């Protein structure tokens, strides 16, 4: 009898929806495979119908959950679970990727202390981190990946614990590489030491070489084998992709997940690679025992933040200690998958329409970040706050890095430089040339504005200091506890807003925002920090202050929304149509004391104004191809959207010159 041909499996560039399983197997796993069955996996795949599955093969403990011949396997296997996963996914035409912990491997460090990353005092680190300069990559990582590719025919790997697992390394391997690269023998230990930043750059380059080595070797070994290094080329590693990873991916935090997804989706979307983001299906505080599975609308809202930016989506579910799954939780993923699939043809791989560009400075990030590739010290809090503020003003915002500005910077009507302390001369020249040619630049924060004080046409008085004050916005006073830089406006600078000592617009005051012409364009400065404050102490006055200034600089955005402040707008083009994503950002997702929520209040009715040169042929509400009331007059279409539960898309089919009003 002829064996039935297996369906063709999708490459990651073609994939949209996935589900991730892992359990970080360890020496306590003595019944692996006992409850992993074809029926269990087939039922899950039929419920969710994903394009791909990622499942466990080796987590941070370093113990393999399949019977490896080259690594450290679990103590006992009842059956080989990975064979079953591969067999069933292949029969269903579903790609299979491995969850594999890279730099972090506690077992390898325990067995081979010579492989370990070491602290400045020469001790083996307590984080289970291997040295990227040592033999681990060739002695264990690559042999295991080749075993997985050859024996199990897996489609690729999602490498966890990689860039974010890196720290300063004082092992003999790192010392030798440092001496070879620089001729120096001493290794700096702390900020302020000579060559400290040079050593940090050297460490990052060491990781890049390590990553390129295993990516290139696996591509040679098995063409078509696809690789992502978790968080590489994301907000953790915000730089131009130069290594041939096949896709970009990362798992955003379980708490405050919606806001993290908003930020990371906008960072990754402009990197020019296939990408997805992974939500956790459960919530808890770090290092706290016990988790709670999220509600359906909670996970769907997190997915909407990713879909609106054109990305793929996956969610992380735990496996049991025997490698089986928790079947009851699959109803959560099934409902979320259906929600995503309904929107796929209107979102996936859509390209953003440039409106507001929020600048992520790679140099400033690496200079200010306490770690090497870890933003866990709160470095993104100011940018996250400013992003949320801009989105609350219904601005369509992209996060852009300098390499994204090299081509056609003038495609952005407004650029925002948000509270970065560092500005390299090349980027400053680029931004000033953009303004001279007619662009609008908004610089926020005392440190950032100091770089532009000549162009802002202000004189700085002393140093910035933390103080309380009150600013006026739209007839209301708003309280601010912030770093404030006092300035004196010079000729050509117009004061947009003042900071007062008292809670009324009288008495002593200092400019808190100014606007100046520069060439054909305009540059504005805000002389207080406001990003982190918006995260921790949000007020309507902060929102209206910033977005009022934005509207002065950018008076005619393509889309304006009336009816609610809790609508995120994301403009994109797909298949010749303008796609206007409307995402409901309401709900308690930022409250760390609320683990799960099963209700998000609906928004609407909304009025959406769309500036278009020609009358559109049609405007439909998607998914569902629903009709909406709209009219077109003198370059503006006005659309009534009855309600937004979580995520609605206005699909605008363009008109032609014959329909010009």
XYZ file of C-alpha atoms in Angstrom:
661
model
C 0.000 0.000 0.000
C 1.368 3.429 -0.960
C 1.988 5.714 1.986
C -0.234 8.782 1.920
C 1.720 11.931 1.119
C 1.953 14.412 3.991
C 0.534 17.918 3.484
C 3.015 20.697 2.717
C 3.938 22.587 5.863
C 4.161 26.381 5.902
C 7.406 28.243 6.305
C 7.510 30.878 8.997
C 7.242 33.666 6.418
C 3.892 32.186 5.394
C 2.701 31.486 8.938
C 0.339 33.617 10.982
C -0.881 31.665 13.990
C 0.930 29.376 16.400
C 0.776 27.796 19.832
C 3.770 27.332 22.109
C 4.257 24.676 24.800
C 7.143 24.230 27.215
C 7.826 22.912 30.696
C 11.566 23.355 31.196
C 12.158 19.682 31.962
C 14.472 18.748 34.792
C 15.674 15.728 36.755
C 12.271 15.447 38.473
C 10.710 14.330 35.173
C 10.637 10.529 35.488
C 7.502 9.682 33.484
C 8.084 11.653 30.310
C 5.751 10.671 27.499
C 3.397 8.644 29.714
C 0.358 10.737 28.803
C 1.481 12.138 25.453
C -0.760 10.522 22.836
C -1.640 10.954 19.196
C -5.242 11.607 20.212
C -4.268 14.400 22.621
C -2.165 16.235 20.033
C -4.608 15.645 17.150
C -7.530 16.979 19.179
C -5.573 20.095 20.090
C -4.587 20.710 16.470
C -8.165 20.241 15.283
C -9.409 22.698 17.933
C -6.881 25.436 17.180
C -5.787 24.773 13.574
C -2.438 26.531 13.966
C 0.126 27.041 11.228
C 2.851 25.854 13.588
C 3.471 24.436 17.035
C 6.470 25.063 19.261
C 7.047 22.462 21.963
C 9.648 21.723 24.590
C 12.928 19.964 23.896
C 15.346 21.678 26.327
C 14.573 24.516 28.721
C 16.719 26.600 31.047
C 17.587 23.666 33.370
C 19.399 22.114 30.388
C 17.675 18.721 30.625
C 16.177 17.414 27.372
C 12.558 16.277 27.275
C 13.320 13.848 24.447
C 15.779 10.895 24.557
C 18.794 12.784 23.265
C 22.050 10.969 22.546
C 24.200 14.094 22.711
C 22.741 16.079 25.613
C 21.374 15.279 29.074
C 18.017 13.490 28.834
C 15.326 13.300 31.518
C 15.874 10.359 33.908
C 13.140 8.171 32.385
C 10.956 8.060 29.281
C 7.819 5.980 29.004
C 7.781 6.856 25.301
C 9.468 9.435 23.090
C 7.035 12.391 23.117
C 8.815 14.242 20.334
C 8.250 11.400 17.860
C 4.534 11.674 18.533
C 4.498 15.465 18.185
C 6.341 15.214 14.853
C 4.210 12.407 13.487
C 0.869 14.062 14.233
C 1.883 17.587 13.197
C 3.281 16.247 9.924
C 0.060 14.370 9.196
C -1.914 17.561 9.828
C 0.393 19.788 7.756
C 1.487 21.787 10.827
C 5.091 22.956 11.159
C 6.951 21.933 14.307
C 9.520 24.115 16.043
C 11.477 23.428 19.190
C 11.686 25.493 22.351
C 15.417 25.290 23.091
C 17.282 27.280 25.757
C 20.462 28.735 24.304
C 22.869 30.739 26.480
C 21.043 29.618 29.638
C 21.780 25.956 30.454
C 22.186 25.074 34.146
C 23.044 21.431 33.480
C 25.832 22.282 31.038
C 27.322 24.754 33.496
C 27.140 22.190 36.316
C 28.748 19.442 34.247
C 31.245 21.666 32.463
C 32.264 24.649 34.622
C 34.781 25.447 31.887
C 31.849 26.326 29.614
C 30.345 28.818 32.058
C 30.161 32.554 31.913
C 31.991 33.847 34.993
C 31.567 36.845 37.254
C 34.202 39.526 37.814
C 35.549 37.655 40.854
C 36.053 34.521 38.750
C 33.126 32.511 40.084
C 30.718 30.493 37.943
C 27.613 32.641 37.594
C 24.423 31.572 39.370
C 22.215 32.220 36.324
C 23.138 29.065 34.437
C 24.694 31.130 31.646
C 27.261 29.657 29.294
C 30.048 31.705 27.736
C 29.405 32.713 24.132
C 33.181 32.604 23.671
C 33.493 29.026 24.936
C 32.965 25.536 23.476
C 29.282 25.176 24.510
C 27.917 26.191 21.098
C 29.981 23.564 19.245
C 29.980 20.859 21.899
C 26.278 20.885 22.797
C 24.006 23.460 21.140
C 24.806 22.611 17.521
C 24.999 18.819 18.037
C 21.549 18.886 19.653
C 20.020 21.036 16.912
C 21.476 18.742 14.259
C 20.124 15.714 16.116
C 16.676 17.296 16.215
C 16.825 18.217 12.528
C 18.146 14.831 11.354
C 16.304 12.397 13.617
C 12.984 14.200 14.011
C 12.813 16.338 10.847
C 11.705 19.376 12.821
C 11.147 22.598 10.896
C 13.134 24.942 13.076
C 13.899 26.250 16.517
C 12.821 29.107 18.785
C 15.908 29.693 20.914
C 15.004 30.937 24.382
C 17.370 32.338 27.013
C 19.678 33.771 24.377
C 20.390 37.509 24.061
C 18.660 38.293 27.351
C 20.743 35.602 29.076
C 23.977 37.463 28.341
C 25.974 39.327 30.998
C 29.535 40.577 31.282
C 31.770 37.517 31.087
C 35.119 37.179 32.867
C 35.805 33.553 31.911
C 39.179 32.612 30.438
C 37.450 32.236 27.053
C 36.233 35.844 27.216
C 39.597 37.085 28.509
C 41.428 35.388 25.658
C 39.005 36.793 23.054
C 39.254 40.280 24.593
C 43.052 40.210 24.488
C 43.033 38.935 20.904
C 40.604 41.662 19.797
C 42.108 44.602 21.690
C 45.599 43.685 22.871
C 44.445 44.474 26.430
C 44.607 42.039 29.332
C 42.651 43.733 32.120
C 38.847 43.612 31.989
C 36.852 46.563 33.363
C 34.334 45.676 36.064
C 32.033 48.639 36.556
C 30.824 51.874 35.010
C 33.536 54.470 35.193
C 36.329 51.959 34.715
C 38.534 52.558 31.715
C 37.280 50.730 28.594
C 34.019 49.731 30.316
C 31.771 50.697 27.383
C 34.274 49.171 24.988
C 34.034 45.906 26.947
C 30.227 45.996 26.811
C 30.367 46.498 23.048
C 32.839 43.614 22.818
C 30.406 41.385 24.742
C 27.537 42.280 22.421
C 29.715 41.542 19.415
C 30.593 38.208 21.005
C 26.923 37.325 21.158
C 26.393 38.397 17.560
C 29.248 36.131 16.449
C 27.869 33.232 18.505
C 24.385 33.722 17.020
C 25.683 34.038 13.445
C 27.785 30.892 13.930
C 24.942 28.582 14.907
C 22.460 30.156 12.462
C 24.819 29.808 9.506
C 25.926 26.313 10.495
C 22.347 25.046 10.781
C 21.417 26.639 7.461
C 24.339 24.805 5.871
C 23.494 21.561 7.617
C 19.812 21.585 6.720
C 18.639 24.204 4.198
C 15.154 25.360 5.105
C 15.709 24.891 8.841
C 14.313 28.094 10.349
C 15.648 29.891 13.404
C 14.611 32.680 15.730
C 16.683 33.788 18.695
C 14.150 34.977 21.255
C 14.081 38.807 21.305
C 16.942 39.250 18.830
C 16.285 42.413 16.760
C 13.441 43.463 19.040
C 13.397 46.032 21.825
C 16.002 43.918 23.609
C 18.405 44.170 20.676
C 17.179 47.218 18.733
C 19.422 47.256 15.705
C 19.398 46.509 12.003
C 19.171 42.746 11.368
C 22.561 41.653 10.050
C 22.407 37.953 10.973
C 20.354 35.591 8.854
C 17.695 34.683 11.413
C 14.575 33.517 9.603
C 12.050 35.294 11.795
C 11.848 37.628 14.788
C 9.890 36.618 17.843
C 9.600 37.205 21.563
C 7.309 36.507 24.511
C 6.021 39.665 26.134
C 5.485 39.753 29.875
C 2.393 38.126 31.429
C 1.584 41.251 33.450
C 0.728 44.522 31.727
C 0.932 42.460 28.560
C -1.249 44.672 26.389
C 0.999 47.716 26.852
C 4.139 45.668 26.270
C 2.608 44.247 23.097
C 1.762 47.757 21.888
C 5.415 48.760 22.200
C 7.187 45.615 20.999
C 4.895 45.150 17.993
C 5.787 48.642 16.809
C 9.498 48.045 17.325
C 9.632 44.732 15.443
C 7.219 45.660 12.635
C 9.779 47.861 10.895
C 12.605 45.300 10.909
C 11.832 43.794 7.491
C 11.621 40.170 8.688
C 8.726 37.766 9.223
C 7.678 38.271 12.842
C 5.304 37.293 15.567
C 4.828 37.947 19.256
C 3.950 35.440 21.941
C 1.509 36.137 24.772
C 1.487 34.112 27.968
C -1.851 32.348 28.433
C -1.595 32.754 32.203
C -0.649 35.510 34.622
C 1.335 35.792 37.819
C 4.006 37.870 39.465
C 7.602 36.927 38.801
C 8.986 34.345 41.238
C 5.518 33.801 42.677
C 4.086 30.306 42.862
C 0.676 29.709 41.382
C -0.670 31.068 38.110
C -4.108 31.955 36.772
C -5.187 31.192 33.226
C -6.288 34.322 31.397
C -9.818 34.927 30.179
C -10.700 34.811 26.489
C -11.199 38.564 25.981
C -7.931 39.255 27.810
C -5.884 37.107 25.455
C -7.806 38.385 22.426
C -7.089 41.989 23.393
C -3.365 41.198 23.617
C -3.556 39.524 20.214
C -5.272 42.598 18.744
C -2.298 44.798 19.708
C -0.067 42.529 17.612
C -2.418 41.957 14.666
C -2.999 45.690 14.217
C 0.693 46.116 13.402
C 0.733 43.323 10.801
C 2.347 40.612 12.928
C 1.664 36.964 13.577
C 0.492 35.771 16.981
C 1.139 32.831 19.249
C 0.376 32.035 22.877
C 2.317 30.085 25.473
C 0.689 27.204 27.365
C 2.418 25.051 29.949
C 3.094 21.354 29.538
C 2.853 18.956 32.463
C 5.991 17.343 33.882
C 5.395 14.289 31.699
C 5.252 16.445 28.550
C 1.498 16.275 28.060
C -0.694 19.365 27.832
C -3.573 20.729 29.928
C -6.508 19.985 27.587
C -9.020 22.221 29.328
C -6.945 25.345 28.522
C -7.179 24.715 24.791
C -10.639 26.310 24.667
C -8.894 29.611 25.457
C -6.543 29.228 22.509
C -9.293 27.942 20.219
C -11.419 31.057 20.822
C -8.392 33.328 20.439
C -7.333 31.536 17.272
C -10.788 32.033 15.759
C -10.602 35.743 16.642
C -7.195 36.017 14.914
C -8.200 34.029 11.831
C -11.195 36.308 11.244
C -8.779 39.234 10.972
C -5.858 37.572 9.199
C -6.696 38.640 5.643
C -7.069 42.275 6.760
C -3.958 42.506 8.961
C -1.215 39.980 8.354
C 1.872 41.464 6.705
C 0.180 44.832 6.246
C 2.577 47.780 5.998
C 2.160 50.810 8.227
C 1.217 54.157 6.725
C 3.730 56.683 8.141
C 2.182 59.240 10.429
C 3.968 59.734 13.776
C 7.428 58.180 14.173
C 8.602 57.594 17.750
C 12.383 57.296 17.654
C 14.190 54.438 19.382
C 17.849 55.395 19.554
C 20.007 52.264 19.437
C 23.036 54.163 20.736
C 21.095 55.703 23.609
C 19.569 52.332 24.516
C 22.916 50.547 24.650
C 24.496 53.452 26.547
C 21.739 53.759 29.152
C 20.798 50.089 29.541
C 22.190 48.567 32.746
C 22.538 45.165 31.085
C 23.692 44.156 27.629
C 20.468 43.155 25.865
C 17.967 43.468 28.735
C 15.497 46.348 29.073
C 14.324 45.014 32.442
C 15.742 47.966 34.370
C 12.838 50.144 33.221
C 14.722 51.794 30.388
C 11.635 51.689 28.170
C 9.226 53.116 30.752
C 9.570 56.678 29.426
C 9.054 55.589 25.815
C 6.191 53.273 26.763
C 4.498 56.170 28.563
C 4.905 58.533 25.631
C 3.679 55.855 23.219
C 0.576 55.221 25.347
C -0.009 58.962 25.554
C 0.213 59.376 21.789
C -2.056 56.379 21.217
C -4.576 57.795 23.687
C -4.653 60.810 21.376
C -5.624 58.486 18.501
C -2.340 59.016 16.690
C -1.133 56.235 14.429
C 2.402 55.644 15.747
C 5.372 53.609 14.552
C 8.546 53.071 16.557
C 11.484 53.791 14.256
C 15.200 53.143 14.662
C 17.884 55.168 12.945
C 18.461 52.597 10.200
C 14.746 52.897 9.367
C 15.225 56.633 8.898
C 18.043 56.293 6.392
C 15.612 55.885 3.506
C 12.949 58.534 2.961
C 12.884 60.105 6.424
C 10.485 62.664 5.016
C 7.740 60.034 4.802
C 6.960 60.863 8.457
C 4.943 64.070 8.924
C 6.050 64.123 12.589
C 9.008 62.581 14.430
C 9.289 62.402 18.222
C 12.591 62.076 20.105
C 11.487 60.806 23.535
C 13.629 61.460 26.610
C 16.823 59.741 25.435
C 19.893 61.106 27.192
C 22.291 60.286 24.366
C 22.221 61.589 20.804
C 25.019 60.781 18.412
C 26.011 63.575 15.986
C 25.003 61.673 12.841
C 21.418 61.228 14.064
C 21.215 64.847 15.179
C 22.343 66.040 11.740
C 19.806 63.771 10.092
C 16.955 65.070 12.257
C 17.881 68.715 11.766
C 18.128 68.246 7.995
C 14.673 66.650 8.121
C 13.296 69.751 9.861
C 15.111 72.150 7.530
C 13.446 70.390 4.603
C 9.968 70.844 6.086
C 9.630 68.128 8.728
C 8.242 68.495 12.239
C 10.294 67.303 15.219
C 9.096 67.061 18.824
C 11.824 66.599 21.450
C 10.749 65.571 24.944
C 12.652 65.797 28.223
C 15.427 67.964 29.727
C 18.253 65.663 28.617
C 16.958 65.281 25.067
C 16.160 68.971 24.540
C 19.636 69.960 25.755
C 21.018 68.512 22.519
C 18.790 70.888 20.510
C 18.780 74.068 22.626
C 20.356 76.168 19.850
C 17.798 74.955 17.327
C 14.925 75.360 19.805
C 16.114 78.953 20.305
C 16.097 78.812 24.089
C 18.685 79.378 26.810
C 18.947 76.778 29.561
C 19.066 78.086 33.165
C 21.141 75.802 35.341
C 20.488 72.069 35.519
C 17.215 70.172 35.470
C 15.798 69.429 38.912
C 12.949 67.345 40.237
C 10.068 69.559 41.243
C 6.315 69.749 41.472
C 4.345 72.202 39.406
C 1.189 72.758 37.411
C 0.719 73.235 33.685
C -2.291 74.494 31.805
C -3.891 72.409 29.070
C -7.145 73.213 27.315
C -8.424 75.259 30.241
C -7.518 72.659 32.868
C -4.533 72.540 35.193
C -2.467 69.393 35.464
C -0.115 68.501 38.287
C 3.399 67.310 37.464
C 6.140 65.825 39.621
C 8.990 65.715 37.162
C 12.514 66.611 36.158
C 12.067 70.155 34.879
C 14.569 72.269 32.970
C 14.074 76.016 33.243
C 14.602 77.819 29.930
C 14.460 81.345 28.612
C 12.885 81.711 25.151
C 14.998 83.648 22.685
C 13.965 85.399 19.499
C 12.070 82.982 17.263
C 10.807 80.685 20.038
C 7.090 80.668 20.871
C 5.909 79.408 24.250
C 3.300 76.702 23.842
C 2.668 76.074 27.548
C 3.836 77.286 30.955
C 4.570 75.560 34.248
C 3.159 77.381 37.294
C 4.039 77.088 40.961
C 0.390 77.156 42.026
C -2.653 75.247 40.796
C -3.864 78.166 38.695
C -2.573 80.024 35.672
C -1.239 83.000 37.626
C 1.921 83.853 39.460
C 5.504 82.706 38.828
C 5.905 80.521 35.769
C 8.470 78.992 33.425
C 8.047 77.708 29.859
C 7.390 73.987 29.752
C 7.094 73.711 25.961
C 8.178 75.906 23.067
C 7.954 75.830 19.278
C 10.405 77.356 16.804
C 10.662 77.530 13.037
C 13.743 75.965 11.507
C 14.150 76.236 7.770
C 10.932 75.014 6.175
C 9.895 73.027 9.244
C 9.264 73.312 12.966
C 10.943 71.971 16.097
C 9.249 71.815 19.496
C 10.696 71.067 22.910
C 9.064 69.816 26.101
C 11.303 70.640 29.054
C 9.966 68.090 31.515
C 10.094 64.309 31.634
C 6.612 62.948 31.155
C 6.841 59.362 29.872
C 7.351 57.416 33.095
C 4.948 59.761 34.893
C 2.254 58.852 32.366
C 2.813 55.179 33.193
C 2.698 55.672 36.965
C 0.409 58.672 37.421
C -1.678 59.127 34.290
C -3.869 62.197 33.954
C -6.116 63.566 31.243
C -4.149 66.816 31.446
C -0.908 65.050 30.490
C -2.681 63.424 27.551
C -4.294 66.629 26.330
C -1.089 68.633 26.801
C 1.029 66.322 24.643
C -1.580 65.651 21.990
C -2.516 69.318 21.760
C 1.121 70.037 20.955
C 1.172 67.173 18.448
C -1.839 68.598 16.697
C -0.171 72.019 16.395
C 2.800 70.367 14.686
C 0.739 67.836 12.718
C -2.664 69.461 12.216
C -3.997 67.152 9.518
C -3.389 63.468 10.255
C -4.876 61.005 7.812
C -7.332 59.755 10.431
C -9.042 61.366 13.412
C -11.407 59.582 15.801
C -14.144 61.107 17.942
C -16.121 59.280 20.591
C -13.538 57.689 22.886
C -9.961 58.139 24.046
C -9.572 54.373 24.460
C -9.158 53.610 20.771
C -5.720 52.788 19.377
C -5.469 53.720 15.699
C -3.052 51.884 13.413
C -3.036 52.739 9.706
C -1.754 50.215 7.213
C -1.985 49.236 3.562
C -2.707 45.724 2.396
C -3.704 44.451 -1.040
C -4.269 47.960 -2.347
C -6.597 48.982 0.481
C -6.182 51.340 3.405
C -6.756 49.369 6.609
C -7.700 51.435 9.646
C -7.268 49.288 12.746
C -9.334 50.371 15.747
C -8.227 48.553 18.907
C -10.060 48.870 22.201
C -7.422 49.721 24.832
C -9.826 49.931 27.792
C -9.759 47.510 30.690
C -7.514 46.891 33.718
C -4.575 45.327 31.848
C -2.041 47.647 33.516
C -3.218 46.912 37.077
C -0.669 44.535 38.638
C -3.251 43.465 41.223
C -5.616 42.147 38.556
C -4.342 38.902 37.078
C -7.282 38.107 34.827
C -10.265 40.038 33.540
C -13.140 38.732 31.460
C -14.775 41.984 30.398
C -13.625 44.959 28.366
C -16.240 47.708 27.977
C -17.289 48.289 24.378
C -16.604 51.672 22.807
C -18.794 53.677 20.483
C -20.405 54.954 18.497
C -17.302 56.510 16.963
C -16.891 59.027 14.181
C -13.827 58.350 12.058
C -12.638 61.124 9.748
C -10.363 59.983 6.917
C -8.494 62.448 4.720
C -8.420 61.110 1.151
C -7.631 62.764 -2.161
C -10.395 60.899 -3.956
C -13.751 59.582 -2.903
C -13.302 55.904 -1.981
C -15.098 53.197 -3.916
C -16.183 51.526 -0.698
C -15.662 51.465 3.061
C -16.434 48.234 4.882
C -16.109 47.168 8.487
C -14.084 43.984 8.875
C -14.235 41.164 9.692
C -17.643 40.356 8.240
C -17.693 42.756 5.287
C -20.248 44.895 7.141
C -21.722 48.084 5.732
C -21.252 51.341 7.614
C -22.690 54.802 7.171
C -20.241 57.129 5.498
C -20.085 60.279 3.420
C -17.353 62.065 1.514
C -17.031 65.834 1.253
C -14.104 68.020 0.214
C -11.346 65.529 0.805
C -12.675 63.914 3.974
C -14.698 60.758 4.458
C -16.723 60.638 7.686
C -17.560 57.131 8.882
C -19.765 56.061 11.754
C -18.534 52.950 13.559
C -21.337 51.717 15.820
C -19.068 49.981 18.357
C -15.646 48.508 18.947
C -15.637 45.498 21.229
C -11.959 44.619 20.852
C -10.673 45.108 17.312
C -12.425 46.410 14.220
C -10.891 47.266 10.840
C -12.177 49.820 8.381
C -11.172 48.584 4.920
C -11.108 51.524 2.514
C -11.007 50.723 -1.196
C -9.464 53.724 -2.971
C -11.241 55.690 -5.632
C -9.824 57.324 -8.752
C -9.528 60.790 -10.201
C -13.032 60.627 -11.653
C -14.454 60.618 -8.125
C -12.498 63.617 -6.859
C -14.807 65.939 -4.945
